[in-house]
mmCIF file of C-alpha atoms and ligand atoms in Angstrom:
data_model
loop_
_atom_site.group_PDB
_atom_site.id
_atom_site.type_symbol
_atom_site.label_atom_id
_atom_site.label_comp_id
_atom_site.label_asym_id
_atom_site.label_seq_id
_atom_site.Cartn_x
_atom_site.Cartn_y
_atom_site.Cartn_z
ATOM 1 C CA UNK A 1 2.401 22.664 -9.663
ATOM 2 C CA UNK A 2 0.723 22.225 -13.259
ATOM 3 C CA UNK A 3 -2.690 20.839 -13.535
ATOM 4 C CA UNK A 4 -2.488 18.078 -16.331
ATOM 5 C CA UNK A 5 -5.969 17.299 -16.681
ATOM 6 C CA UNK A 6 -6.817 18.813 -20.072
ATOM 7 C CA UNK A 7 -3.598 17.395 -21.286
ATOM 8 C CA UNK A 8 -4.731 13.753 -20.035
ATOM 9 C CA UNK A 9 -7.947 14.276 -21.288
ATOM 10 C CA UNK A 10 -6.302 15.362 -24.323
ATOM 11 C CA UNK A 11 -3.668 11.888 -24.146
ATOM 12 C CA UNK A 12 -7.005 9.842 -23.223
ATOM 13 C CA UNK A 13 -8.923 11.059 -26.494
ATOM 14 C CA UNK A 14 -6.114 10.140 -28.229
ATOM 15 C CA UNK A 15 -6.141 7.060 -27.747
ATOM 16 C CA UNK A 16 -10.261 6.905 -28.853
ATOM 17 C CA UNK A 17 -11.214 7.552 -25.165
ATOM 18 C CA UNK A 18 -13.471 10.468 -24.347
ATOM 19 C CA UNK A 19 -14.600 11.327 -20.871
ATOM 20 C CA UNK A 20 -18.089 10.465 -21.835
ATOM 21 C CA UNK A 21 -16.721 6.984 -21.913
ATOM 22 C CA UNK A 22 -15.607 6.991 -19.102
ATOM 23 C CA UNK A 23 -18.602 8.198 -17.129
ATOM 24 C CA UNK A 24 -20.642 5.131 -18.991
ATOM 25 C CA UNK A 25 -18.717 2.753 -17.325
ATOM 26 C CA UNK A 26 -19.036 4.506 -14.012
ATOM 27 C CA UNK A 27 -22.764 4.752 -15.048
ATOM 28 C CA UNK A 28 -22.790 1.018 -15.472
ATOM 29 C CA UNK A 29 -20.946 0.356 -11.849
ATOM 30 C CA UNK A 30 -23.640 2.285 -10.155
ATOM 31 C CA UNK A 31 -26.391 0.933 -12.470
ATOM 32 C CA UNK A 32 -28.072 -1.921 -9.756
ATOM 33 C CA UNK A 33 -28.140 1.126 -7.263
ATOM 34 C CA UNK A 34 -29.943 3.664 -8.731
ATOM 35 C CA UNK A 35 -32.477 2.806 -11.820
ATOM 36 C CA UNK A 36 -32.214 5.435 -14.786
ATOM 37 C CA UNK A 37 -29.166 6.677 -13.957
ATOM 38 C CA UNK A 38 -27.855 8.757 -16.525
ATOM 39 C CA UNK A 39 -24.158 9.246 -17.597
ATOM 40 C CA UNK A 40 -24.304 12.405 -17.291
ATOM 41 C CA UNK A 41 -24.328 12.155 -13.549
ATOM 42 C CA UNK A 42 -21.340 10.616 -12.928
ATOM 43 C CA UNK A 43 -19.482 13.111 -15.159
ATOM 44 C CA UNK A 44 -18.963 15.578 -12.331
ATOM 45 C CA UNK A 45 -17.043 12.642 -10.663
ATOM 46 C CA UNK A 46 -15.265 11.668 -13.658
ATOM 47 C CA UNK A 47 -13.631 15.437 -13.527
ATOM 48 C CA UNK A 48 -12.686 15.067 -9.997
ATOM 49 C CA UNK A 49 -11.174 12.301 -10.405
ATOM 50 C CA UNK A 50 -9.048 13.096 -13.350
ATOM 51 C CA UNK A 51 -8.335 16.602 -11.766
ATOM 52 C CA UNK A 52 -5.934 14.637 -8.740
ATOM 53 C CA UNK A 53 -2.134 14.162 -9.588
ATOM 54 C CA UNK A 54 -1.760 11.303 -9.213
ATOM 55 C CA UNK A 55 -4.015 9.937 -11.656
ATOM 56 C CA UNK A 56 -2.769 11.936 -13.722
ATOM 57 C CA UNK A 57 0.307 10.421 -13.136
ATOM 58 C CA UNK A 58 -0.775 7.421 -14.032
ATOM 59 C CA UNK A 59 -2.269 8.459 -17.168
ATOM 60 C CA UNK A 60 0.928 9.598 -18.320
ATOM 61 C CA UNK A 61 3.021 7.057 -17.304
ATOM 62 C CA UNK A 62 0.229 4.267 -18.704
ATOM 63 C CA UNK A 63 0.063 5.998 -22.283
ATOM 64 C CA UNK A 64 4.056 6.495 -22.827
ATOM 65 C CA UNK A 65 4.422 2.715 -22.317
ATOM 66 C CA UNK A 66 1.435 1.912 -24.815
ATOM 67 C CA UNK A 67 2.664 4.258 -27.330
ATOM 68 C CA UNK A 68 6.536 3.414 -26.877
ATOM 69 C CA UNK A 69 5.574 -0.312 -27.337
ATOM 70 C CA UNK A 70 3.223 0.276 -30.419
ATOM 71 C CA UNK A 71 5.763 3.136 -32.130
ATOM 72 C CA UNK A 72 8.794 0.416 -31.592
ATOM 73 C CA UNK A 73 10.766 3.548 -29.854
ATOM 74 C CA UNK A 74 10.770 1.400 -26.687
ATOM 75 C CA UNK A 75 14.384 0.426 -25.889
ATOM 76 C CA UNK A 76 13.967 -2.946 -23.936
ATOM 77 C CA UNK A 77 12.696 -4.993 -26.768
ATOM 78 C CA UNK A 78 11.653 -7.942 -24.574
ATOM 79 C CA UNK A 79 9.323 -5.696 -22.623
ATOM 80 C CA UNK A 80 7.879 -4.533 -25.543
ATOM 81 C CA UNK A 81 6.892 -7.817 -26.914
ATOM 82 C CA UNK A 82 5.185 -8.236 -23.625
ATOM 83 C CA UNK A 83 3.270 -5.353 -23.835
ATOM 84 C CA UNK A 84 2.862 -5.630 -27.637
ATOM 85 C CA UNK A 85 1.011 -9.033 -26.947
ATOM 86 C CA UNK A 86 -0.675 -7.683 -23.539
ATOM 87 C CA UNK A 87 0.499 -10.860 -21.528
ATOM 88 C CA UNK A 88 -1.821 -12.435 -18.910
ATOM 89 C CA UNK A 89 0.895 -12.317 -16.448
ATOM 90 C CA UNK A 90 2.300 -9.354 -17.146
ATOM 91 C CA UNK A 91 0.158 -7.367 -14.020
ATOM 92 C CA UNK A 92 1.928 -3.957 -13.723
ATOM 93 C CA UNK A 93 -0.579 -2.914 -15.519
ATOM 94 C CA UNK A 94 -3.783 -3.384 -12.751
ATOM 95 C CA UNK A 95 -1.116 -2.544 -10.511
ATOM 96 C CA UNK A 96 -0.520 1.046 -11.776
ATOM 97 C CA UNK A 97 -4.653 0.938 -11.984
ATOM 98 C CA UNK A 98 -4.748 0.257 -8.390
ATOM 99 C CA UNK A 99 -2.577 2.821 -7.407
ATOM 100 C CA UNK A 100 -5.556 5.404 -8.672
ATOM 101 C CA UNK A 101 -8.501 3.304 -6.977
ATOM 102 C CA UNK A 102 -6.244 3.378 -3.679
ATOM 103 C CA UNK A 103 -7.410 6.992 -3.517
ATOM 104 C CA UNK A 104 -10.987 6.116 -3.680
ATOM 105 C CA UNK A 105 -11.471 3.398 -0.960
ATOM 106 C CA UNK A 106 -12.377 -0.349 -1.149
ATOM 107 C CA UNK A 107 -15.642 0.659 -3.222
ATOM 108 C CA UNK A 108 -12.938 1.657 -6.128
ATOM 109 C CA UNK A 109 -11.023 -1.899 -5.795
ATOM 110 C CA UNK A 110 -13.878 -3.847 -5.792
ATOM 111 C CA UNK A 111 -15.591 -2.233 -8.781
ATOM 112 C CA UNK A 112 -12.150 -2.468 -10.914
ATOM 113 C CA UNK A 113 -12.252 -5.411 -10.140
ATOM 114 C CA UNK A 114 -15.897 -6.149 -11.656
ATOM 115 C CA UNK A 115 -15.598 -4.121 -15.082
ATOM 116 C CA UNK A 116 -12.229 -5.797 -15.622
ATOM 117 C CA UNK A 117 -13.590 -8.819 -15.874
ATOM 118 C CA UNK A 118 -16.998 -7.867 -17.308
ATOM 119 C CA UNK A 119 -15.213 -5.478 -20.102
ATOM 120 C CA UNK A 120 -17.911 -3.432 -20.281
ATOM 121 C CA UNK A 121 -18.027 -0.455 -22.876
ATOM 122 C CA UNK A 122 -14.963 1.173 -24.037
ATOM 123 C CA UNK A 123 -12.943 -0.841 -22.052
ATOM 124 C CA UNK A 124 -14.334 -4.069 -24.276
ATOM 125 C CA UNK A 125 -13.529 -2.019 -27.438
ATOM 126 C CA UNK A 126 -9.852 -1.185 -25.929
ATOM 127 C CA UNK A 127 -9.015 -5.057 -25.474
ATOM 128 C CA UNK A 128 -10.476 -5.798 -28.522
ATOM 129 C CA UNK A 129 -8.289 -3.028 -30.812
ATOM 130 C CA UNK A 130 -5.500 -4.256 -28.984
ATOM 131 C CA UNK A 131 -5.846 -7.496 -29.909
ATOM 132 C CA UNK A 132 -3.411 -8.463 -33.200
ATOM 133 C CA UNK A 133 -3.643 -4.952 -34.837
ATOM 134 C CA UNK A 134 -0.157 -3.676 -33.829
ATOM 135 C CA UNK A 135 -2.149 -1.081 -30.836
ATOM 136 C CA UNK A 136 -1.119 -1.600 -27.899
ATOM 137 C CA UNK A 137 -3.843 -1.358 -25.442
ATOM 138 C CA UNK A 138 -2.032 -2.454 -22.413
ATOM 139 C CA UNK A 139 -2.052 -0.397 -19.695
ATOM 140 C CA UNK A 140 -4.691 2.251 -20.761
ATOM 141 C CA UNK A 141 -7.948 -0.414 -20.645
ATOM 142 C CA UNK A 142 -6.725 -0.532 -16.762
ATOM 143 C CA UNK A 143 -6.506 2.927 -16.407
ATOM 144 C CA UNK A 144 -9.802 3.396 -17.870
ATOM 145 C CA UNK A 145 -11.419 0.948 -15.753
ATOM 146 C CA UNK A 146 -10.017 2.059 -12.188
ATOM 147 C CA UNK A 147 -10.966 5.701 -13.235
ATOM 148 C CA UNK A 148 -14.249 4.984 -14.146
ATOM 149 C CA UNK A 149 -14.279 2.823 -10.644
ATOM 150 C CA UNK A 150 -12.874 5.349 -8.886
ATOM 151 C CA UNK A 151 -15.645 7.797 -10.127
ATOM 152 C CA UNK A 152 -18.339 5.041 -8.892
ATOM 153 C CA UNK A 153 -16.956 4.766 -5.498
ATOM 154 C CA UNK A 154 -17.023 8.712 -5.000
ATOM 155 C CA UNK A 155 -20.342 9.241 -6.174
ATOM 156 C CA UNK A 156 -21.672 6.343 -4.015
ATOM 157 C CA UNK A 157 -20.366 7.830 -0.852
ATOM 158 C CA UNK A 158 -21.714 11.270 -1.995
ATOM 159 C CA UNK A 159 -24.805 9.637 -2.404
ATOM 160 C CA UNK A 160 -25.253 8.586 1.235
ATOM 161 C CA UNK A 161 -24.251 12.093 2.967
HETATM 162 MG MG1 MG B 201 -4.351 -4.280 -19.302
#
């Protein structure tokens, strides 16, 4: 089987979201826990959580839909209007986004939970572009989050062992 993490890594930093990113929110999950913890600490966990399949899975199932709504190539026109104006109710987004915190525990759900609604970081600056530019930002400001909770959840547990 074909490890696609450089590729999502690659598909993440195309749409303007590096892995450093990503280990600032985790940073800023784990951030009442432990004082001066760096970013460059929950890296390590950032990698191992982008190196399991089925995130990466959900990174390339969360992008196509972004990028097939913003490049007009998707064929169901309604459901591109709904992700083209990142409805409320829409939902399959945090769904798919839960799907990669299931692997990490309740820790994972809980924390997506937080830095959705908080917006911390890039995740702010991915609802924000998305926001009446013609980007569709969709699914990938979920994916972000639960990967960057998902990364806060495993260090925490490494933490205590
Ligand atoms: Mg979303």
């Amino acid at each position: 089987m074909e490890d696609y993490r450089t590729k999502c890594i690659e598909l993440l930093e195309s749409r303007g979201v590096t892995v450093n990113d990503i280990a600032d929110c985790a940073r800023f999950l784990q951030a009442d826990y432990h004082v001066d913890l760096k970013k460059e600490e929950l890296l390590e966990s950032v990698m191992s959580v982008l190196s399991k399949r089925e995130v990466q899975n959900a990174i390339m199932t969360g992008i196509e839909l972004d990028v097939a709504a913003e490049q007009g190539y998707m064929k169901d026109k309604d459901l591109a209007k709904i992700l083209t104006r990142d409805e409320g109710l829409y939902g399959v987004d945090e769904v798919l986004a839960y799907g990669i915190c299931n692997l990490y525990g309740s820790i994972a759900l809980t924390n997506f939970g937080f830095i959705d609604k908080k917006k911390y970081g890039i995740i702010a600056k991915l609802n924000e572009d998305g926001k009446d530019t013609g980007t569709v930002n969709t699914f990938i400001d979920d994916i972000v989050g639960a990967i960057a909770a998902s990364a806060a959840s495993r260090f925490a547990h490494r933490w205590v062992k």
